[in-house]
XYZ file of C-alpha atoms in Angstrom:
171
model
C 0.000 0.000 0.000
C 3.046 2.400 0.595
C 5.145 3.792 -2.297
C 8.522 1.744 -2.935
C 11.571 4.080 -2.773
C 13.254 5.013 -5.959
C 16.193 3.761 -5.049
C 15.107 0.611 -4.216
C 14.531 -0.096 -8.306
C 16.886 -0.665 -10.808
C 19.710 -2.652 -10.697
C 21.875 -1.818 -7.895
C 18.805 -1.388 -5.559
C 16.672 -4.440 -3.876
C 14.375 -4.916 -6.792
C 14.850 -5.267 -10.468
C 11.016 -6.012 -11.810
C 7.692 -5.439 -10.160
C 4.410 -6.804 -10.664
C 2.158 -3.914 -9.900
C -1.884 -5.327 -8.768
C -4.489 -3.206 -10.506
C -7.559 -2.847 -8.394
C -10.928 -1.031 -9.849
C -11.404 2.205 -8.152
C -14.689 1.838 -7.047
C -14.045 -2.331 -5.849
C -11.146 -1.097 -3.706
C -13.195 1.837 -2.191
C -15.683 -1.180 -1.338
C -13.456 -3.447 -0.343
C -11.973 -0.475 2.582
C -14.765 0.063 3.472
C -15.659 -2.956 4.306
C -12.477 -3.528 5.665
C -12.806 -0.726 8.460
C -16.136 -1.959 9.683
C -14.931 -5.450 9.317
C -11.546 -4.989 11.416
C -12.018 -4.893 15.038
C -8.852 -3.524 16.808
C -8.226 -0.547 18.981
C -6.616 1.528 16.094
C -10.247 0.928 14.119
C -12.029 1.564 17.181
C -10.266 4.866 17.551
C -10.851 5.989 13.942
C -14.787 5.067 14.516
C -15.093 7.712 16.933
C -13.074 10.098 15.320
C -15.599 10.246 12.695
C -18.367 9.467 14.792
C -18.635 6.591 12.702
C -20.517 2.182 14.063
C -20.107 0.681 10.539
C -17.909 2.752 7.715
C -20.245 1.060 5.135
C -23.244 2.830 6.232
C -21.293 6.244 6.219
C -22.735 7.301 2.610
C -26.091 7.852 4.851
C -24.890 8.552 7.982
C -22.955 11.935 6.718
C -23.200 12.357 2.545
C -21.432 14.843 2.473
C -18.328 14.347 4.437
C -18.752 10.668 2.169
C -18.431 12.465 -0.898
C -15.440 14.209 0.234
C -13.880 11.399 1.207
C -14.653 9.400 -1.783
C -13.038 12.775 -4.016
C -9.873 11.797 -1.218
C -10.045 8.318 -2.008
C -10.209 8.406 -5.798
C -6.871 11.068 -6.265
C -4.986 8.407 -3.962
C -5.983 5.849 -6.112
C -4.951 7.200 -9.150
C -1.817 9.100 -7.669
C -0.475 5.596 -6.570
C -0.868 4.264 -10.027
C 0.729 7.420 -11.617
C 3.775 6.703 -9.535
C 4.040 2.440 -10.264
C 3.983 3.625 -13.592
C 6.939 5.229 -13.576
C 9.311 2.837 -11.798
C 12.409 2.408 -14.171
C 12.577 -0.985 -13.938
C 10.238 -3.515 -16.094
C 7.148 -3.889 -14.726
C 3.460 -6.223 -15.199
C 0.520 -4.552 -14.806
C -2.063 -6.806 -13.805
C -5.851 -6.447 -12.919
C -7.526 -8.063 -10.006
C -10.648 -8.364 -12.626
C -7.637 -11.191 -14.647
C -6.741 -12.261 -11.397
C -9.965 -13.516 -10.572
C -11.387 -14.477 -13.975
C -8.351 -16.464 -15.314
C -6.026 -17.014 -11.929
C -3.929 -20.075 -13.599
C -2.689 -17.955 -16.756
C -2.414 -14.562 -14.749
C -0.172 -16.130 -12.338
C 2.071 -18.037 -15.116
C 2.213 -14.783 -16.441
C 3.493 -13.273 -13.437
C 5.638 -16.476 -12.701
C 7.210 -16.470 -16.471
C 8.053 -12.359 -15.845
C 9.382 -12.969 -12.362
C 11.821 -15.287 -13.843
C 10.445 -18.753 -13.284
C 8.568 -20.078 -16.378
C 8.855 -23.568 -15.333
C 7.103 -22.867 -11.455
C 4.176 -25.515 -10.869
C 0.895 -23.502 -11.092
C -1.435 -26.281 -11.359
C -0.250 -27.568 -7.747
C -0.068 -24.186 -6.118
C -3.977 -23.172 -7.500
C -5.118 -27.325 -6.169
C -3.304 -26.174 -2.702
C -4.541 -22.762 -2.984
C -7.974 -22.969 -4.073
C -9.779 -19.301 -5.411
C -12.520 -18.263 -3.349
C -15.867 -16.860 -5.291
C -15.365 -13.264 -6.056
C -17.589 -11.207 -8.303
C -15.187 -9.536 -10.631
C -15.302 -5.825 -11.207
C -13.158 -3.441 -13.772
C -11.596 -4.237 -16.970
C -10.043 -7.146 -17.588
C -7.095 -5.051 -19.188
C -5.093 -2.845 -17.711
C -5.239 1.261 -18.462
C -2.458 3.554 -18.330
C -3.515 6.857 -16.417
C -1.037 8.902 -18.620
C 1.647 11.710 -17.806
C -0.494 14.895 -17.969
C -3.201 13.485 -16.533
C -0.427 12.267 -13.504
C 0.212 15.728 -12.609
C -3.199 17.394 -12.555
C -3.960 14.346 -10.594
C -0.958 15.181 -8.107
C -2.235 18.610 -7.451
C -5.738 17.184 -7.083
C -4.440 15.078 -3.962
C -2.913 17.848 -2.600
C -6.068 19.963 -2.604
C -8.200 17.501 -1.121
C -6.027 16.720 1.557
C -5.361 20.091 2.858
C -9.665 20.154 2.884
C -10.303 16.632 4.217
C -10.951 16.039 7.991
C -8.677 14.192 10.497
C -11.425 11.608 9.835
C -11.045 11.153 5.934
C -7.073 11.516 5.935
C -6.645 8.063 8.302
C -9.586 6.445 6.922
């Protein structure tokens, strides 16, 4: 979730390739939502109070408007981080959860073959591993956000931040 250090890419640093997971915008907003109602631990406990929050999936009723906001937050991060995995100067493999899910034995021999080990046993690790039942949102292909775009996007986060509440920026 964090962003890898420049000068940890490349070949002199600790990683030469990276396999970068594409997650639909609006399935990962779900999915942390979820996730913070889900969670039961003092640190989640604190953040429900601090916006005043029981269940973060019922906040788009409880408070719309502090929702939107924080969906405007959410979105710019989401994009931002892709922006910046996009420019790591090493190879890279963009790949979508939506592949992930719908084809899991040729997306990971794809990332197997990139990572160097064309030959790894998929069959056995899927048999040991078995996919749970997902429903699959998002393209199936992965789409570039684009330079310009990366930098109006930048300066979007930025904006929102400085606005968002104590709330929004840990949630």
């Amino acid at each position: 979730h964090g962003r890898v250090n420049y000068n940890d890419l490349g070949p002199s640093g600790k990683y030469q390739r990276a396999v970068v997971l594409y997650r639909d915008r609006e399935d990962n907003l779900d999915a942390n939502l979820r996730y913070l109602t889900k969670i039961k631990s003092r640190a989640k406990d604190e953040l429900r109070e601090l916006c005043g929050l029981e269940e973060f999936v019922d906040w788009k009723d409880v408070d719309p408007k502090a929702y939107d906001m924080f969906v405007q937050l959410h979105s710019a991060a989401h994009k931002r981080f892709y922006c910046h995995a996009e420019q790591y100067p090493i190879p890279k493999l963009m790949v979508t959860y939506a592949q992930l899910l719908s084809d899991p034995y040729r997306t990971f021999g794809d990332i197997m073959v990139f990572s160097g080990y064309p030959t790894a046993n998929i069959t056995k690790a899927m048999e040991d591993n078995a996919p749970q039942s997902h429903t699959v949102h998002g393209s199936l292909q992965y789409i570039s956000v684009g330079g310009d775009e990366c930098e109006v996007v930048a300066d979007r986060f930025r904006e929102l931040w400085k606005k968002a509440s104590p709330c929004m920026r840990r949630a």
